[in-house]
Amino acid sequence: KRVAFQAMGEIWVKNLPDGRPEPLTPEREPFEYFPSWSRDGKWIVYTTFDDGAYGSVRIAPAAGGAGRTITSEPGHYFDPVFTPDGKSVVYRKGTGNFLRGQAWSRDAGIYVVPVAGGKPTLVTDDGALPQFGAAGDRLFLMRYGDEDKRSLVSLTLAGADLRTHATS
């Protein structure tokens, strides 16, 4: 019934089919990226980035309002998703590059952090585009191997029981 999307450095929410797009948060800085809904539709998780302050993972009410940071340090954050129970967020922490800078580039990987914030826990040091299936008991990731091979893998949030489901 609603869609969240990023445009012009902001997260927008629109009622479907013909609602008017409204900004999710009142903040105009830093830039906002990668919106993802909670399964109950009440919250949106997203990442931010600023050239000076670097990035964060934030949560905002889907009805609109200020975002709340749940990561404890600046970084290069991507692809956040809520766990199916809505109690935690999984995200990818990446390394910098010549555009974003190299600071805060250590310890890249897939992490999980409680929505209340706190110390993130490393799930795995390899993977991208985290998602959960309908059951919610496994975290699915894309892994990029040699010679442009890609694999769809899954594992538990504890980083155990790695399974490869498809390779291209």
Short mmCIF file of N, CA and C in Angstrom, two decimals:
data_model
loop_
_atom_site.label_atom_id
_atom_site.label_comp_id
_atom_site.label_asym_id
_atom_site.label_seq_id
_atom_site.Cartn_x
_atom_site.Cartn_y
_atom_site.Cartn_z
N LYS A 1 0.80 -1.20 0.00
CA LYS A 1 0.00 0.00 0.00
C LYS A 1 0.84 1.26 0.00
N ARG A 2 2.12 1.13 0.38
CA ARG A 2 3.03 2.27 0.42
C ARG A 2 4.38 1.83 -0.10
N VAL A 3 5.14 2.79 -0.59
CA VAL A 3 6.48 2.52 -1.07
C VAL A 3 7.43 3.53 -0.44
N ALA A 4 8.64 3.06 -0.14
CA ALA A 4 9.72 3.94 0.33
C ALA A 4 10.82 3.87 -0.72
N PHE A 5 11.40 5.02 -1.03
CA PHE A 5 12.45 5.06 -2.03
C PHE A 5 13.40 6.21 -1.74
N GLN A 6 14.59 6.14 -2.34
CA GLN A 6 15.59 7.18 -2.17
C GLN A 6 15.68 7.99 -3.45
N ALA A 7 15.66 9.31 -3.30
CA ALA A 7 15.85 10.21 -4.44
C ALA A 7 16.44 11.51 -3.91
N MET A 8 17.40 12.03 -4.61
CA MET A 8 18.00 13.32 -4.27
C MET A 8 18.54 13.33 -2.84
N GLY A 9 19.08 12.20 -2.38
CA GLY A 9 19.69 12.14 -1.06
C GLY A 9 18.73 12.04 0.09
N GLU A 10 17.45 11.80 -0.18
CA GLU A 10 16.45 11.67 0.89
C GLU A 10 15.64 10.40 0.69
N ILE A 11 15.09 9.89 1.79
CA ILE A 11 14.13 8.79 1.73
C ILE A 11 12.74 9.41 1.64
N TRP A 12 11.95 8.92 0.71
CA TRP A 12 10.58 9.40 0.49
C TRP A 12 9.63 8.24 0.69
N VAL A 13 8.41 8.54 1.16
CA VAL A 13 7.36 7.54 1.32
C VAL A 13 6.14 8.04 0.56
N LYS A 14 5.51 7.11 -0.16
CA LYS A 14 4.36 7.47 -0.99
C LYS A 14 3.28 6.41 -0.84
N ASN A 15 2.03 6.85 -0.67
CA ASN A 15 0.89 5.94 -0.69
C ASN A 15 0.63 5.53 -2.14
N LEU A 16 0.35 4.25 -2.35
CA LEU A 16 0.07 3.77 -3.70
C LEU A 16 -1.43 3.71 -3.91
N PRO A 17 -1.95 3.95 -5.10
CA PRO A 17 -1.19 4.13 -6.34
C PRO A 17 -0.85 5.59 -6.66
N ASP A 18 -1.53 6.55 -6.10
CA ASP A 18 -1.33 7.92 -6.59
C ASP A 18 -1.11 8.94 -5.48
N GLY A 19 -0.52 8.52 -4.38
CA GLY A 19 -0.22 9.46 -3.29
C GLY A 19 0.90 10.41 -3.65
N ARG A 20 1.04 11.42 -2.85
CA ARG A 20 2.10 12.41 -3.04
C ARG A 20 3.33 11.98 -2.21
N PRO A 21 4.51 11.92 -2.81
CA PRO A 21 5.71 11.56 -2.04
C PRO A 21 5.99 12.59 -0.94
N GLU A 22 6.30 12.08 0.26
CA GLU A 22 6.63 12.92 1.40
C GLU A 22 7.98 12.46 1.95
N PRO A 23 8.82 13.39 2.39
CA PRO A 23 10.09 12.97 2.98
C PRO A 23 9.86 12.19 4.28
N LEU A 24 10.63 11.14 4.49
CA LEU A 24 10.50 10.33 5.70
C LEU A 24 10.92 11.11 6.93
N THR A 25 12.02 11.83 6.84
CA THR A 25 12.56 12.54 8.00
C THR A 25 12.61 14.04 7.71
N PRO A 26 12.66 14.85 8.76
CA PRO A 26 12.78 16.30 8.54
C PRO A 26 14.22 16.72 8.23
N GLU A 27 15.18 15.84 8.47
CA GLU A 27 16.59 16.18 8.23
C GLU A 27 16.88 16.31 6.74
N ARG A 28 17.68 17.27 6.37
CA ARG A 28 18.11 17.42 4.98
C ARG A 28 19.56 17.00 4.82
N GLU A 29 20.28 16.82 5.90
CA GLU A 29 21.63 16.29 5.89
C GLU A 29 21.72 15.32 7.04
N PRO A 30 22.44 14.27 6.96
CA PRO A 30 23.22 13.78 5.83
C PRO A 30 22.34 13.11 4.77
N PHE A 31 22.96 12.68 3.69
CA PHE A 31 22.23 11.96 2.65
C PHE A 31 21.71 10.65 3.21
N GLU A 32 20.53 10.22 2.75
CA GLU A 32 19.88 8.99 3.21
C GLU A 32 19.79 8.00 2.04
N TYR A 33 20.01 6.71 2.37
CA TYR A 33 20.03 5.66 1.33
C TYR A 33 19.42 4.36 1.85
N PHE A 34 19.14 3.45 0.95
CA PHE A 34 18.80 2.04 1.21
C PHE A 34 17.63 1.85 2.19
N PRO A 35 16.45 2.40 1.92
CA PRO A 35 15.33 2.20 2.85
C PRO A 35 14.82 0.75 2.81
N SER A 36 14.38 0.27 3.97
CA SER A 36 13.80 -1.06 4.07
C SER A 36 12.76 -1.05 5.19
N TRP A 37 11.60 -1.65 4.92
CA TRP A 37 10.48 -1.67 5.86
C TRP A 37 10.64 -2.77 6.91
N SER A 38 10.10 -2.53 8.10
CA SER A 38 9.90 -3.61 9.06
C SER A 38 8.70 -4.42 8.57
N ARG A 39 8.62 -5.68 8.97
CA ARG A 39 7.52 -6.53 8.48
C ARG A 39 6.16 -6.04 8.93
N ASP A 40 6.09 -5.34 10.07
CA ASP A 40 4.80 -4.83 10.53
C ASP A 40 4.44 -3.50 9.87
N GLY A 41 5.34 -2.94 9.05
CA GLY A 41 5.07 -1.72 8.31
C GLY A 41 5.15 -0.45 9.13
N LYS A 42 5.62 -0.52 10.37
CA LYS A 42 5.64 0.65 11.24
C LYS A 42 6.95 1.42 11.22
N TRP A 43 8.03 0.79 10.74
CA TRP A 43 9.35 1.40 10.81
C TRP A 43 10.08 1.25 9.47
N ILE A 44 11.00 2.16 9.24
CA ILE A 44 11.88 2.07 8.08
C ILE A 44 13.31 2.22 8.59
N VAL A 45 14.17 1.30 8.18
CA VAL A 45 15.59 1.39 8.48
C VAL A 45 16.28 1.88 7.22
N TYR A 46 17.33 2.67 7.39
CA TYR A 46 18.06 3.23 6.25
C TYR A 46 19.47 3.57 6.67
N THR A 47 20.31 3.91 5.72
CA THR A 47 21.67 4.33 6.03
C THR A 47 21.83 5.79 5.67
N THR A 48 22.87 6.40 6.23
CA THR A 48 23.19 7.78 5.91
C THR A 48 24.65 7.87 5.51
N PHE A 49 24.99 8.98 4.84
CA PHE A 49 26.41 9.26 4.57
C PHE A 49 26.60 10.75 4.44
N ASP A 50 27.70 11.20 5.03
CA ASP A 50 28.13 12.59 4.99
C ASP A 50 29.64 12.59 4.77
N ASP A 51 30.15 13.47 3.92
CA ASP A 51 31.58 13.49 3.62
C ASP A 51 32.45 13.67 4.86
N GLY A 52 31.98 14.43 5.83
CA GLY A 52 32.79 14.68 7.02
C GLY A 52 32.53 13.71 8.15
N ALA A 53 31.26 13.38 8.38
CA ALA A 53 30.89 12.54 9.53
C ALA A 53 30.80 11.05 9.17
N TYR A 54 30.91 10.71 7.89
CA TYR A 54 30.75 9.36 7.39
C TYR A 54 29.32 8.88 7.62
N GLY A 55 29.09 7.57 7.77
CA GLY A 55 27.72 7.07 7.74
C GLY A 55 27.25 6.45 9.02
N SER A 56 25.94 6.11 9.01
CA SER A 56 25.30 5.46 10.15
C SER A 56 24.13 4.62 9.63
N VAL A 57 23.60 3.78 10.51
CA VAL A 57 22.35 3.07 10.25
C VAL A 57 21.32 3.69 11.18
N ARG A 58 20.16 4.05 10.62
CA ARG A 58 19.13 4.73 11.39
C ARG A 58 17.77 4.08 11.19
N ILE A 59 16.89 4.33 12.15
CA ILE A 59 15.50 3.87 12.11
C ILE A 59 14.60 5.08 12.28
N ALA A 60 13.51 5.12 11.50
CA ALA A 60 12.52 6.20 11.63
C ALA A 60 11.12 5.59 11.55
N PRO A 61 10.14 6.23 12.18
CA PRO A 61 8.76 5.75 12.04
C PRO A 61 8.32 5.87 10.58
N ALA A 62 7.63 4.87 10.07
CA ALA A 62 7.17 4.91 8.68
C ALA A 62 6.20 6.05 8.44
N ALA A 63 5.54 6.53 9.48
CA ALA A 63 4.63 7.67 9.36
C ALA A 63 5.38 8.99 9.24
N GLY A 64 6.69 8.94 9.44
CA GLY A 64 7.53 10.14 9.34
C GLY A 64 8.01 10.59 10.70
N GLY A 65 9.15 11.24 10.71
CA GLY A 65 9.73 11.74 11.95
C GLY A 65 11.23 11.62 11.91
N ALA A 66 11.86 12.08 12.96
CA ALA A 66 13.32 12.07 13.03
C ALA A 66 13.87 10.65 13.08
N GLY A 67 15.01 10.46 12.43
CA GLY A 67 15.68 9.18 12.47
C GLY A 67 16.51 9.04 13.74
N ARG A 68 16.64 7.80 14.21
CA ARG A 68 17.43 7.50 15.40
C ARG A 68 18.57 6.57 14.99
N THR A 69 19.81 6.95 15.32
CA THR A 69 20.99 6.17 14.95
C THR A 69 21.11 4.95 15.85
N ILE A 70 21.37 3.78 15.23
CA ILE A 70 21.53 2.55 16.01
C ILE A 70 22.93 1.98 15.92
N THR A 71 23.79 2.54 15.09
CA THR A 71 25.18 2.10 15.03
C THR A 71 26.00 2.98 15.97
N SER A 72 27.07 2.40 16.50
CA SER A 72 27.84 3.08 17.53
C SER A 72 29.04 3.86 17.01
N GLU A 73 29.39 3.66 15.75
CA GLU A 73 30.53 4.40 15.20
C GLU A 73 30.28 4.74 13.73
N PRO A 74 30.94 5.78 13.24
CA PRO A 74 30.79 6.11 11.82
C PRO A 74 31.30 4.96 10.96
N GLY A 75 30.85 4.92 9.71
CA GLY A 75 31.31 3.87 8.81
C GLY A 75 30.71 4.00 7.43
N HIS A 76 30.88 2.95 6.65
CA HIS A 76 30.34 2.84 5.29
C HIS A 76 29.29 1.72 5.35
N TYR A 77 28.02 2.10 5.48
CA TYR A 77 26.94 1.15 5.73
C TYR A 77 26.01 1.02 4.53
N PHE A 78 25.55 -0.22 4.30
CA PHE A 78 24.73 -0.52 3.13
C PHE A 78 23.67 -1.58 3.48
N ASP A 79 22.59 -1.61 2.71
CA ASP A 79 21.63 -2.71 2.66
C ASP A 79 21.04 -3.12 4.02
N PRO A 80 20.56 -2.21 4.85
CA PRO A 80 20.02 -2.63 6.14
C PRO A 80 18.65 -3.29 5.98
N VAL A 81 18.39 -4.31 6.79
CA VAL A 81 17.07 -4.96 6.84
C VAL A 81 16.75 -5.33 8.28
N PHE A 82 15.47 -5.25 8.61
CA PHE A 82 15.02 -5.70 9.92
C PHE A 82 15.02 -7.22 9.96
N THR A 83 15.29 -7.78 11.13
CA THR A 83 15.04 -9.20 11.32
C THR A 83 13.52 -9.39 11.31
N PRO A 84 13.03 -10.58 11.00
CA PRO A 84 11.58 -10.78 10.91
C PRO A 84 10.81 -10.41 12.17
N ASP A 85 11.42 -10.57 13.34
CA ASP A 85 10.73 -10.21 14.58
C ASP A 85 10.81 -8.71 14.88
N GLY A 86 11.56 -7.96 14.08
CA GLY A 86 11.66 -6.52 14.25
C GLY A 86 12.54 -6.07 15.41
N LYS A 87 13.24 -6.99 16.06
CA LYS A 87 14.04 -6.64 17.23
C LYS A 87 15.47 -6.24 16.90
N SER A 88 15.93 -6.57 15.71
CA SER A 88 17.31 -6.27 15.32
C SER A 88 17.35 -5.84 13.86
N VAL A 89 18.49 -5.32 13.46
CA VAL A 89 18.74 -4.92 12.08
C VAL A 89 20.03 -5.58 11.63
N VAL A 90 20.01 -6.12 10.42
CA VAL A 90 21.20 -6.68 9.78
C VAL A 90 21.63 -5.70 8.70
N TYR A 91 22.94 -5.46 8.57
CA TYR A 91 23.44 -4.52 7.57
C TYR A 91 24.83 -4.95 7.12
N ARG A 92 25.26 -4.37 6.02
CA ARG A 92 26.61 -4.60 5.52
C ARG A 92 27.46 -3.39 5.85
N LYS A 93 28.61 -3.63 6.46
CA LYS A 93 29.60 -2.59 6.68
C LYS A 93 30.69 -2.80 5.65
N GLY A 94 30.93 -1.78 4.83
CA GLY A 94 31.90 -1.90 3.75
C GLY A 94 33.17 -1.11 4.01
N THR A 95 34.04 -1.16 3.05
CA THR A 95 35.27 -0.38 3.10
C THR A 95 35.08 0.89 2.29
N GLY A 96 35.95 1.84 2.51
CA GLY A 96 35.89 3.09 1.78
C GLY A 96 36.46 2.94 0.38
N ASN A 97 36.46 4.05 -0.33
CA ASN A 97 37.04 4.09 -1.66
C ASN A 97 37.51 5.52 -1.94
N PHE A 98 37.90 5.81 -3.17
CA PHE A 98 38.44 7.15 -3.46
C PHE A 98 37.37 8.22 -3.38
N LEU A 99 36.09 7.88 -3.52
CA LEU A 99 35.02 8.87 -3.40
C LEU A 99 34.59 9.10 -1.95
N ARG A 100 34.40 8.01 -1.20
CA ARG A 100 33.91 8.11 0.17
C ARG A 100 35.02 8.29 1.18
N GLY A 101 36.25 8.06 0.78
CA GLY A 101 37.37 8.13 1.72
C GLY A 101 37.65 6.78 2.33
N GLN A 102 38.80 6.66 2.98
CA GLN A 102 39.23 5.37 3.53
C GLN A 102 39.01 5.24 5.04
N ALA A 103 38.70 6.34 5.72
CA ALA A 103 38.50 6.25 7.17
C ALA A 103 37.31 5.34 7.48
N TRP A 104 37.33 4.73 8.65
CA TRP A 104 36.26 3.85 9.12
C TRP A 104 36.02 2.67 8.18
N SER A 105 37.09 2.12 7.60
CA SER A 105 36.99 1.03 6.63
C SER A 105 37.35 -0.33 7.21
N ARG A 106 37.68 -0.41 8.47
CA ARG A 106 38.10 -1.68 9.05
C ARG A 106 36.89 -2.56 9.38
N ASP A 107 37.17 -3.85 9.47
CA ASP A 107 36.18 -4.82 9.94
C ASP A 107 34.91 -4.87 9.08
N ALA A 108 35.09 -4.92 7.77
CA ALA A 108 33.95 -5.04 6.86
C ALA A 108 33.26 -6.38 7.06
N GLY A 109 31.96 -6.43 6.79
CA GLY A 109 31.21 -7.67 6.89
C GLY A 109 29.73 -7.43 7.09
N ILE A 110 29.02 -8.49 7.39
CA ILE A 110 27.59 -8.44 7.68
C ILE A 110 27.42 -8.48 9.21
N TYR A 111 26.69 -7.51 9.73
CA TYR A 111 26.52 -7.36 11.18
C TYR A 111 25.04 -7.38 11.55
N VAL A 112 24.77 -7.66 12.82
CA VAL A 112 23.43 -7.54 13.39
C VAL A 112 23.55 -6.68 14.64
N VAL A 113 22.58 -5.77 14.83
CA VAL A 113 22.56 -4.88 15.99
C VAL A 113 21.11 -4.76 16.47
N PRO A 114 20.88 -4.70 17.78
CA PRO A 114 19.52 -4.51 18.27
C PRO A 114 18.96 -3.16 17.81
N VAL A 115 17.64 -3.06 17.62
CA VAL A 115 17.04 -1.79 17.20
C VAL A 115 17.22 -0.71 18.25
N ALA A 116 17.43 -1.09 19.49
CA ALA A 116 17.69 -0.11 20.54
C ALA A 116 19.12 0.42 20.47
N GLY A 117 19.94 -0.16 19.60
CA GLY A 117 21.34 0.21 19.51
C GLY A 117 22.17 -0.71 20.38
N GLY A 118 23.45 -0.47 20.41
CA GLY A 118 24.35 -1.32 21.20
C GLY A 118 25.48 -1.83 20.35
N LYS A 119 26.18 -2.82 20.88
CA LYS A 119 27.34 -3.36 20.19
C LYS A 119 26.90 -4.29 19.06
N PRO A 120 27.32 -3.99 17.82
CA PRO A 120 27.00 -4.88 16.70
C PRO A 120 27.76 -6.20 16.82
N THR A 121 27.18 -7.26 16.29
CA THR A 121 27.81 -8.57 16.27
C THR A 121 28.07 -8.96 14.83
N LEU A 122 29.29 -9.40 14.54
CA LEU A 122 29.64 -9.86 13.20
C LEU A 122 28.96 -11.20 12.92
N VAL A 123 28.24 -11.28 11.80
CA VAL A 123 27.63 -12.54 11.36
C VAL A 123 28.60 -13.27 10.45
N THR A 124 29.14 -12.56 9.46
CA THR A 124 30.11 -13.11 8.52
C THR A 124 30.89 -11.97 7.90
N ASP A 125 32.11 -12.24 7.50
CA ASP A 125 32.92 -11.19 6.90
C ASP A 125 32.81 -11.14 5.38
N ASP A 126 31.91 -11.94 4.81
CA ASP A 126 31.78 -11.99 3.36
C ASP A 126 30.30 -12.06 2.96
N GLY A 127 29.87 -11.14 2.09
CA GLY A 127 28.51 -11.18 1.60
C GLY A 127 27.93 -9.80 1.41
N ALA A 128 26.80 -9.75 0.71
CA ALA A 128 26.12 -8.49 0.41
C ALA A 128 24.63 -8.76 0.27
N LEU A 129 23.85 -7.71 0.26
CA LEU A 129 22.40 -7.76 0.04
C LEU A 129 21.68 -8.72 0.99
N PRO A 130 21.84 -8.55 2.30
CA PRO A 130 21.18 -9.46 3.24
C PRO A 130 19.66 -9.38 3.15
N GLN A 131 19.01 -10.54 3.26
CA GLN A 131 17.55 -10.66 3.23
C GLN A 131 17.14 -11.87 4.05
N PHE A 132 15.90 -11.86 4.51
CA PHE A 132 15.35 -13.02 5.20
C PHE A 132 14.25 -13.63 4.35
N GLY A 133 14.10 -14.95 4.45
CA GLY A 133 12.99 -15.62 3.79
C GLY A 133 11.74 -15.51 4.64
N ALA A 134 10.68 -16.15 4.19
CA ALA A 134 9.39 -16.09 4.89
C ALA A 134 9.49 -16.65 6.30
N ALA A 135 10.26 -17.72 6.48
CA ALA A 135 10.36 -18.34 7.80
C ALA A 135 11.17 -17.47 8.77
N GLY A 136 12.12 -16.74 8.25
CA GLY A 136 12.91 -15.84 9.08
C GLY A 136 14.01 -16.50 9.89
N ASP A 137 14.25 -17.79 9.69
CA ASP A 137 15.25 -18.48 10.48
C ASP A 137 16.64 -18.46 9.85
N ARG A 138 16.73 -18.00 8.61
CA ARG A 138 18.02 -17.96 7.92
C ARG A 138 18.21 -16.60 7.25
N LEU A 139 19.45 -16.15 7.23
CA LEU A 139 19.84 -14.93 6.55
C LEU A 139 20.42 -15.30 5.19
N PHE A 140 19.87 -14.72 4.13
CA PHE A 140 20.33 -14.99 2.78
C PHE A 140 21.23 -13.86 2.31
N LEU A 141 22.32 -14.21 1.61
CA LEU A 141 23.31 -13.24 1.14
C LEU A 141 23.77 -13.59 -0.26
N MET A 142 24.24 -12.57 -0.96
CA MET A 142 24.97 -12.80 -2.21
C MET A 142 26.45 -12.80 -1.87
N ARG A 143 27.19 -13.71 -2.46
CA ARG A 143 28.64 -13.73 -2.34
C ARG A 143 29.22 -13.68 -3.74
N TYR A 144 30.29 -12.93 -3.88
CA TYR A 144 30.93 -12.72 -5.17
C TYR A 144 32.28 -13.41 -5.14
N GLY A 145 32.47 -14.38 -6.04
CA GLY A 145 33.70 -15.16 -6.06
C GLY A 145 34.58 -14.79 -7.23
N ASP A 146 35.53 -15.66 -7.49
CA ASP A 146 36.47 -15.47 -8.60
C ASP A 146 35.75 -15.54 -9.94
N GLU A 147 36.30 -14.84 -10.91
CA GLU A 147 35.80 -14.88 -12.29
C GLU A 147 34.32 -14.50 -12.38
N ASP A 148 33.90 -13.52 -11.60
CA ASP A 148 32.53 -13.01 -11.61
C ASP A 148 31.47 -14.03 -11.23
N LYS A 149 31.85 -15.07 -10.51
CA LYS A 149 30.86 -16.05 -10.05
C LYS A 149 30.13 -15.45 -8.85
N ARG A 150 28.82 -15.66 -8.84
CA ARG A 150 27.99 -15.19 -7.74
C ARG A 150 27.28 -16.40 -7.13
N SER A 151 27.11 -16.35 -5.82
CA SER A 151 26.43 -17.43 -5.11
C SER A 151 25.38 -16.86 -4.18
N LEU A 152 24.25 -17.52 -4.11
CA LEU A 152 23.24 -17.23 -3.12
C LEU A 152 23.47 -18.22 -1.98
N VAL A 153 23.77 -17.67 -0.80
CA VAL A 153 24.05 -18.51 0.36
C VAL A 153 23.11 -18.12 1.49
N SER A 154 23.01 -18.99 2.48
CA SER A 154 22.27 -18.65 3.69
C SER A 154 23.01 -19.21 4.89
N LEU A 155 22.74 -18.60 6.05
CA LEU A 155 23.32 -19.02 7.30
C LEU A 155 22.46 -18.49 8.43
N THR A 156 22.73 -18.94 9.64
CA THR A 156 22.00 -18.44 10.80
C THR A 156 22.58 -17.09 11.21
N LEU A 157 21.87 -16.35 12.05
CA LEU A 157 22.38 -15.08 12.54
C LEU A 157 23.61 -15.25 13.42
N ALA A 158 23.84 -16.46 13.89
CA ALA A 158 25.06 -16.75 14.64
C ALA A 158 26.23 -17.03 13.72
N GLY A 159 26.00 -16.99 12.40
CA GLY A 159 27.06 -17.24 11.42
C GLY A 159 27.33 -18.71 11.18
N ALA A 160 26.42 -19.59 11.59
CA ALA A 160 26.62 -21.03 11.47
C ALA A 160 25.77 -21.62 10.34
N ASP A 161 26.05 -22.88 10.02
CA ASP A 161 25.27 -23.67 9.08
C ASP A 161 25.19 -23.02 7.69
N LEU A 162 26.34 -22.66 7.13
CA LEU A 162 26.41 -22.05 5.80
C LEU A 162 25.93 -23.04 4.74
N ARG A 163 25.00 -22.59 3.88
CA ARG A 163 24.50 -23.39 2.77
C ARG A 163 24.58 -22.57 1.50
N THR A 164 24.99 -23.21 0.41
CA THR A 164 24.97 -22.57 -0.91
C THR A 164 23.75 -23.07 -1.64
N HIS A 165 22.90 -22.12 -2.10
CA HIS A 165 21.64 -22.49 -2.76
C HIS A 165 21.73 -22.42 -4.28
N ALA A 166 22.56 -21.52 -4.80
CA ALA A 166 22.71 -21.40 -6.26
C ALA A 166 24.01 -20.66 -6.55
N THR A 167 24.62 -21.00 -7.70
CA THR A 167 25.85 -20.34 -8.15
C THR A 167 25.70 -20.05 -9.63
N SER A 168 26.12 -18.86 -10.03
CA SER A 168 26.06 -18.52 -11.46
C SER A 168 27.42 -18.09 -11.94
#
